[in-house]
């Protein structure tokens, strides 16, 4: 969906751009890293998402005449700067991890290497896009993990925080592993399955529940899934559904199943399953919806719930228990007199101290079973030979080391833009979803626990660690 988001920025990005322009620094190249620090106590990893929309934003980056007129009206910028903005296009480089890649705190999800004014302008919009979709993809991944093989459908559009959150949140949920969405526009835009049946209002619009079910089955005989909790799930809803299912079968059709939207889902699903099986419909699915998330699904499965399909809405599309990813965009290097110099942000909070320099990111795999062992953040000019042993160490507790010999290294950051030109083939959403599932399969179960997961190793190379310590005055 092509649209111009150039003005969707914070004012201070423009004031800094103006300052760089006035001081003659605007064309100095700079390196910025986009990464997240932490996303809640229980989230040990994230599922990267939003790159496609970031690419669309960059491809269409320009200030329109209307934009320039508005900026002129603020009386903050001179005409030379406004003329500069008139001709501004993105001319830099972008490296990024593919959508669906598992990423961990502190790792660059996306790198910008561009003239300082351009790189500064991109901060707000890139964070808005990547933060949101990565957050929702990560939440969806946790829900799918809790469902443990059950199908998960994204049902959140009505509770999403605006149209964009509904559209791109649904997209991100598919990346995280959801099978389909109720959002028709998202399904149309991205070529993904769309699902939905009927609401309680359908049942209430007919003289009786049985008549409502019959009418629906008549119109949709191939996709008959009936909502059975409008009046009384076990005394009327399921019995009436079974009666209509028998009538459907007599006409040569098989029912899809039933949906539960309220009540004690564990008990109601077990009783419904028993009733459906005894009536000769063991293949009929039971779908549950209504304020579900990974915690509720986990508990319901522990209580023996007989649920095949999970329709997850509000708590997924809003990531209710973790409403923000915590992604940041920090300067890592800057050109001074034609030489790229590393930059570091120092803080009393160690988690806020950045990693300096232009970097690359590797994932280390066990060659025998393909499982991920650790990630390594290294300086861009470092070279590794997989034939040589690789020693990794904890950047904070340096006595914790691990030497691997039978391993493979995979660079995670891929070229996306070079000199302002797109050089990356954007995959279709189903491909991204499949890739994300493969990524998840490489992670040991201990790292994927919903509660108290084991912390995955993210280490710095010796040269990067040494550079960082020297810039902290601890060399």
XYZ file of C-alpha atoms in Angstrom:
475
model
C 0.000 0.000 0.000
C 1.869 3.077 -1.220
C 1.567 6.176 0.925
C 3.836 8.993 1.993
C 4.737 8.775 5.685
C 7.620 11.252 5.541
C 5.860 13.752 7.828
C 4.975 11.057 10.346
C 7.909 12.024 12.510
C 8.721 13.795 15.754
C 9.516 17.487 15.510
C 12.903 17.021 17.086
C 14.022 14.926 14.128
C 13.443 17.963 11.919
C 15.106 20.374 14.316
C 18.173 18.121 14.499
C 18.216 17.823 10.717
C 18.111 21.588 10.469
C 20.928 21.884 12.972
C 23.090 19.401 11.061
C 22.300 21.256 7.835
C 23.256 24.642 9.281
C 26.485 23.276 10.766
C 27.543 21.618 7.518
C 27.289 18.124 9.017
C 24.251 16.887 7.157
C 26.083 14.913 4.491
C 28.447 13.182 6.920
C 27.640 9.476 6.864
C 26.346 7.913 10.052
C 25.436 4.465 11.300
C 22.320 3.905 13.386
C 21.231 0.591 14.939
C 17.591 -0.289 15.588
C 17.257 -2.850 18.384
C 15.169 -3.592 21.439
C 16.355 -3.719 25.007
C 13.770 -5.849 26.775
C 10.081 -6.641 26.256
C 8.749 -7.825 29.613
C 10.167 -10.299 32.075
C 8.837 -13.388 30.341
C 9.749 -12.554 26.734
C 13.241 -13.849 26.052
C 13.180 -13.402 22.273
C 11.229 -11.557 19.617
C 10.058 -12.304 16.077
C 11.241 -9.557 13.735
C 8.497 -8.065 11.570
C 7.638 -4.919 9.638
C 10.491 -4.812 7.125
C 8.167 -4.758 4.119
C 6.387 -1.648 5.399
C 9.746 -0.054 6.248
C 10.819 -0.623 2.641
C 7.616 0.984 1.364
C 8.242 3.995 3.595
C 11.810 4.414 2.367
C 10.883 3.973 -1.278
C 8.351 6.771 -0.994
C 10.356 9.122 1.207
C 9.831 12.730 0.038
C 8.368 16.010 1.224
C 5.405 17.177 -0.823
C 4.616 20.800 -1.596
C 1.906 20.679 1.062
C 4.417 19.339 3.585
C 6.868 22.103 2.810
C 4.149 24.741 3.061
C 3.237 23.488 6.513
C 6.854 23.449 7.669
C 7.282 26.987 6.317
C 4.274 28.072 8.369
C 6.032 26.985 11.567
C 8.604 29.753 11.013
C 11.392 27.491 12.323
C 13.328 26.708 9.141
C 14.950 28.890 6.489
C 14.321 28.610 2.754
C 17.652 26.944 2.040
C 16.701 24.070 4.313
C 13.206 23.819 2.843
C 14.742 23.602 -0.647
C 17.000 20.842 0.675
C 13.937 18.965 1.974
C 12.169 19.455 -1.365
C 14.821 17.380 -3.116
C 15.437 14.896 -0.298
C 15.322 11.185 -1.176
C 16.837 8.241 0.642
C 20.305 7.565 -0.763
C 21.797 5.369 1.949
C 22.237 1.705 2.802
C 19.982 -0.504 4.906
C 20.847 -3.883 6.394
C 18.188 -5.868 8.218
C 17.333 -9.317 9.476
C 14.634 -10.994 7.340
C 11.124 -10.828 8.720
C 10.402 -13.842 10.885
C 13.957 -14.005 12.255
C 14.270 -14.619 15.983
C 16.078 -11.685 17.578
C 17.282 -11.008 21.098
C 17.821 -7.887 23.231
C 20.668 -5.667 22.029
C 20.929 -7.181 18.558
C 20.594 -4.903 15.514
C 17.314 -5.742 13.788
C 17.945 -3.039 11.219
C 20.960 -0.817 10.422
C 20.909 2.523 8.637
C 24.093 3.810 6.966
C 23.307 7.146 5.376
C 23.966 10.882 5.408
C 23.298 12.133 8.926
C 20.225 14.202 8.064
C 18.572 11.265 6.288
C 19.468 8.755 8.977
C 18.107 11.052 11.682
C 14.810 11.572 9.880
C 14.146 7.835 9.655
C 14.215 7.156 13.396
C 10.605 7.750 14.414
C 8.890 6.044 11.515
C 11.164 3.004 11.423
C 10.670 2.520 15.165
C 6.914 2.914 14.810
C 6.745 0.252 12.089
C 9.267 -2.263 13.452
C 8.301 -1.905 17.119
C 4.623 -2.555 16.503
C 4.806 -5.461 14.108
C 7.642 -7.171 15.985
C 5.668 -6.861 19.215
C 2.517 -8.428 17.741
C 4.431 -11.156 15.875
C 6.148 -12.039 19.141
C 2.863 -12.150 21.046
C 1.330 -14.329 18.340
C 4.297 -16.679 18.497
C 3.722 -17.165 22.233
C 0.016 -17.827 21.678
C 0.787 -20.365 18.949
C 3.323 -22.032 21.214
C 0.740 -22.362 23.992
C -1.781 -23.834 21.548
C 0.728 -26.665 20.964
C -0.437 -27.718 17.513
C -3.943 -26.284 17.678
C -4.904 -23.808 14.988
C -4.797 -20.120 16.033
C -6.893 -17.478 14.267
C -6.375 -13.724 14.658
C -9.691 -12.102 15.646
C -8.601 -8.684 16.936
C -9.668 -6.047 14.415
C -12.547 -4.592 16.448
C -10.300 -4.032 19.479
C -7.175 -2.890 17.649
C -5.974 0.624 18.396
C -6.898 2.050 15.011
C -7.030 0.811 11.394
C -3.254 0.503 10.917
C -2.885 -1.481 14.124
C -5.640 -3.795 12.915
C -4.248 -4.255 9.404
C -0.551 -4.587 10.187
C -1.132 -6.253 13.534
C -2.982 -9.017 11.700
C -0.109 -9.244 9.217
C 2.359 -9.573 12.068
C 0.189 -12.205 13.764
C 0.447 -14.354 10.640
C 4.237 -14.038 10.773
C 4.061 -15.167 14.395
C 2.259 -18.348 13.366
C -1.473 -17.631 13.214
C -3.192 -19.619 10.463
C -5.713 -17.008 9.351
C -7.314 -13.685 10.227
C -10.855 -12.364 10.437
C -9.607 -9.108 8.873
C -10.824 -9.085 5.268
C -8.655 -6.150 4.184
C -5.478 -7.730 5.554
C -6.363 -11.003 3.850
C -6.924 -9.176 0.569
C -3.742 -7.105 0.824
C -1.397 -9.941 1.721
C -2.988 -13.048 0.209
C -3.650 -14.917 3.439
C -6.593 -17.049 4.592
C -9.610 -15.278 6.083
C -11.999 -16.957 8.527
C -15.274 -16.141 10.226
C -18.771 -17.459 10.787
C -21.559 -15.610 12.600
C -22.164 -13.647 15.791
C -24.731 -13.887 18.569
C -26.816 -11.269 16.745
C -27.457 -13.794 13.959
C -28.986 -16.246 16.416
C -30.952 -13.520 18.205
C -32.417 -12.291 14.892
C -34.436 -15.501 14.395
C -37.473 -16.775 16.319
C -35.385 -19.625 17.711
C -31.803 -20.819 17.937
C -32.630 -23.888 15.875
C -34.066 -21.771 13.056
C -30.973 -19.553 13.093
C -28.710 -22.596 12.820
C -30.791 -24.069 10.018
C -30.700 -20.810 8.077
C -26.945 -20.554 8.393
C -26.431 -24.178 7.369
C -28.676 -23.637 4.348
C -26.614 -20.658 3.176
C -23.162 -22.071 4.054
C -23.462 -25.858 3.895
C -19.750 -26.341 3.150
C -18.541 -24.175 6.015
C -21.049 -24.621 8.776
C -19.507 -23.718 12.142
C -22.142 -22.679 14.648
C -21.851 -20.380 17.673
C -23.594 -22.344 20.428
C -23.488 -20.171 23.570
C -26.146 -17.508 22.849
C -28.668 -19.000 25.277
C -27.476 -22.222 26.918
C -24.489 -24.064 25.495
C -25.165 -27.600 26.691
C -28.962 -27.572 26.977
C -29.794 -25.917 23.669
C -26.765 -24.774 21.688
C -24.969 -28.069 21.181
C -28.156 -30.178 20.865
C -29.556 -27.785 18.246
C -26.221 -27.804 16.404
C -26.242 -31.608 16.362
C -29.755 -31.654 14.940
C -28.715 -29.292 12.138
C -25.533 -31.317 11.554
C -27.651 -34.442 11.026
C -29.773 -32.573 8.523
C -26.623 -31.338 6.762
C -25.244 -34.857 6.548
C -28.516 -36.078 5.072
C -28.004 -33.488 2.328
C -24.478 -34.754 1.678
C -22.478 -32.200 3.663
C -20.272 -32.505 6.729
C -20.285 -29.788 9.417
C -17.197 -27.818 10.356
C -18.004 -27.705 14.062
C -19.051 -25.362 16.863
C -17.692 -22.225 18.543
C -17.675 -21.421 22.257
C -17.347 -17.765 23.225
C -18.117 -17.672 26.948
C -18.361 -19.709 30.119
C -16.044 -22.356 31.522
C -14.253 -23.304 28.334
C -12.549 -26.356 29.823
C -15.771 -27.914 31.093
C -17.965 -26.820 28.193
C -15.498 -28.060 25.575
C -15.168 -31.478 27.250
C -18.938 -31.893 27.488
C -19.455 -30.623 23.936
C -16.824 -33.027 22.627
C -18.569 -35.920 24.337
C -21.954 -34.911 22.925
C -20.608 -34.468 19.406
C -18.763 -37.797 19.497
C -21.776 -39.681 20.807
C -23.920 -38.116 18.073
C -21.527 -39.397 15.402
C -19.564 -36.203 14.699
C -16.064 -36.900 16.036
C -14.542 -34.877 13.185
C -16.461 -31.710 14.107
C -14.044 -29.103 15.443
C -14.482 -27.091 18.605
C -13.402 -23.474 18.307
C -12.989 -21.212 21.323
C -12.870 -17.410 21.436
C -13.258 -14.689 24.039
C -10.409 -12.976 25.934
C -7.847 -15.643 25.170
C -4.075 -15.343 25.263
C -1.148 -17.697 25.822
C -1.707 -17.814 29.580
C -5.403 -18.712 29.320
C -4.766 -21.245 26.541
C -1.973 -22.864 28.560
C -4.282 -23.218 31.575
C -7.195 -24.533 29.520
C -5.026 -27.198 27.931
C -3.719 -28.167 31.367
C -7.350 -28.627 32.442
C -8.060 -31.008 29.570
C -9.995 -28.637 27.336
C -11.065 -30.248 24.055
C -10.435 -27.259 21.802
C -9.094 -27.562 18.261
C -9.139 -23.937 17.097
C -8.360 -20.827 19.103
C -9.764 -17.454 18.008
C -7.599 -14.873 19.771
C -8.508 -11.205 19.603
C -8.024 -8.337 22.046
C -5.104 -9.665 24.038
C -3.196 -10.552 20.873
C -3.806 -7.490 18.704
C -2.987 -5.146 21.621
C -0.299 -7.363 23.200
C -2.203 -6.616 26.365
C 0.310 -7.758 28.989
C 3.319 -6.224 27.151
C 2.049 -3.107 25.372
C 5.400 -1.939 23.958
C 8.489 -3.648 22.591
C 11.021 -1.120 23.832
C 12.812 -0.754 20.529
C 15.345 2.079 20.200
C 17.420 3.678 17.434
C 20.932 4.680 18.430
C 23.925 6.273 16.741
C 26.770 3.738 16.491
C 29.262 5.514 14.216
C 29.717 8.865 12.500
C 31.955 10.196 9.771
C 34.458 12.814 10.923
C 36.851 14.314 8.357
C 36.122 11.421 6.032
C 36.794 8.724 8.649
C 34.052 6.663 10.298
C 34.390 6.961 14.072
C 32.570 4.676 16.557
C 30.058 6.257 18.932
C 28.700 4.961 22.232
C 25.880 6.031 24.528
C 26.865 5.737 28.196
C 24.347 5.401 31.001
C 24.269 4.593 34.701
C 21.901 1.819 33.644
C 24.130 -0.849 31.991
C 21.230 -2.001 29.809
C 21.232 1.418 28.126
C 24.915 1.409 27.168
C 25.114 0.841 23.419
C 27.490 -1.222 21.316
C 29.716 1.069 19.198
C 30.754 0.841 15.588
C 29.480 -0.679 12.370
C 28.588 -4.246 13.246
C 27.407 -7.546 11.861
C 25.374 -10.240 13.546
C 25.992 -13.989 13.389
C 23.975 -16.954 14.600
C 26.068 -19.938 15.654
C 24.523 -23.346 14.915
C 25.471 -26.837 15.981
C 26.445 -28.489 12.695
C 25.090 -31.871 13.804
C 21.512 -31.008 14.713
C 21.085 -27.480 13.335
C 20.122 -25.999 16.709
C 21.096 -22.433 17.517
C 23.853 -22.272 20.135
C 24.404 -18.524 20.521
C 24.501 -15.214 18.682
C 27.641 -13.183 18.107
C 27.732 -9.416 17.539
C 30.998 -8.506 15.819
C 32.584 -5.527 14.115
C 31.942 -5.329 10.383
C 35.546 -5.947 9.356
C 36.014 -9.133 11.389
C 36.514 -12.412 9.521
C 35.761 -15.875 10.904
C 36.783 -19.320 9.671
C 34.393 -22.149 10.561
C 37.320 -24.567 10.424
C 38.797 -22.858 13.485
C 37.433 -23.248 17.052
C 35.223 -20.351 18.124
C 35.341 -19.172 21.730
C 32.362 -17.187 22.978
C 32.168 -15.384 26.318
C 29.587 -13.508 28.355
C 30.225 -9.753 27.875
C 29.442 -9.022 31.543
C 30.633 -12.199 33.279
C 33.650 -12.853 31.106
C 34.645 -16.003 32.993
C 31.631 -17.715 31.407
C 33.017 -19.095 28.152
C 32.083 -21.686 25.538
C 34.305 -23.030 22.770
C 32.614 -24.673 19.793
C 34.300 -26.652 17.051
C 31.655 -28.379 14.927
C 29.576 -25.336 14.047
C 28.265 -23.126 11.268
C 27.983 -19.331 11.234
C 25.061 -17.587 9.581
C 25.123 -13.816 8.997
C 21.677 -12.526 9.977
C 21.808 -8.993 8.560
C 21.077 -8.896 4.835
C 21.474 -6.006 2.362
C 18.134 -4.285 1.767
C 19.129 -0.914 0.229
C 22.368 0.080 -1.412
C 22.826 3.705 -2.407
C 19.106 4.284 -1.961
C 18.191 1.443 -4.323
C 16.224 -1.590 -3.142
C 18.341 -4.735 -3.608
C 16.252 -7.126 -1.515
C 13.477 -9.392 -2.809
C 10.542 -9.031 -0.438
C 9.005 -12.461 0.194
C 5.256 -13.059 0.305
C 3.631 -13.297 3.724
C 3.117 -17.099 3.618
C 6.852 -17.492 2.909
C 7.721 -15.290 5.872
C 5.419 -17.312 8.126
C 7.051 -20.569 7.040
C 10.506 -19.094 7.588
C 9.537 -17.918 11.096
C 8.339 -21.433 11.943
C 11.687 -22.864 10.787
C 13.490 -20.279 12.875
C 11.525 -21.301 15.954
C 12.367 -24.956 15.376
C 16.090 -24.194 15.720
C 15.666 -22.937 19.283
C 15.998 -25.319 22.219
C 12.792 -25.782 24.235
C 14.433 -24.291 27.327
C 14.648 -20.933 25.560
C 11.000 -21.051 24.461
C 9.383 -21.611 27.879
C 6.479 -19.249 28.465
C 7.569 -18.798 32.076
C 11.120 -18.238 33.270
C 12.815 -19.141 29.975
C 16.511 -19.883 29.960
C 18.431 -16.894 28.625
C 19.892 -17.368 25.163
C 23.550 -16.406 24.761
C 24.180 -13.137 22.920
C 27.899 -12.413 23.021
C 30.226 -9.726 21.741
C 33.324 -10.550 19.740
C 36.650 -9.886 21.448
C 37.439 -6.840 19.219
C 33.992 -5.305 19.817
C 34.161 -5.993 23.546
C 37.627 -4.404 23.697
C 36.449 -1.334 21.742
C 33.431 -0.916 24.013
C 35.510 -1.172 27.195
C 38.057 1.315 25.873
C 35.296 3.812 25.078
C 33.939 3.338 28.573
C 37.365 4.185 29.921
C 37.921 0.655 31.169
C 40.408 -0.582 28.589
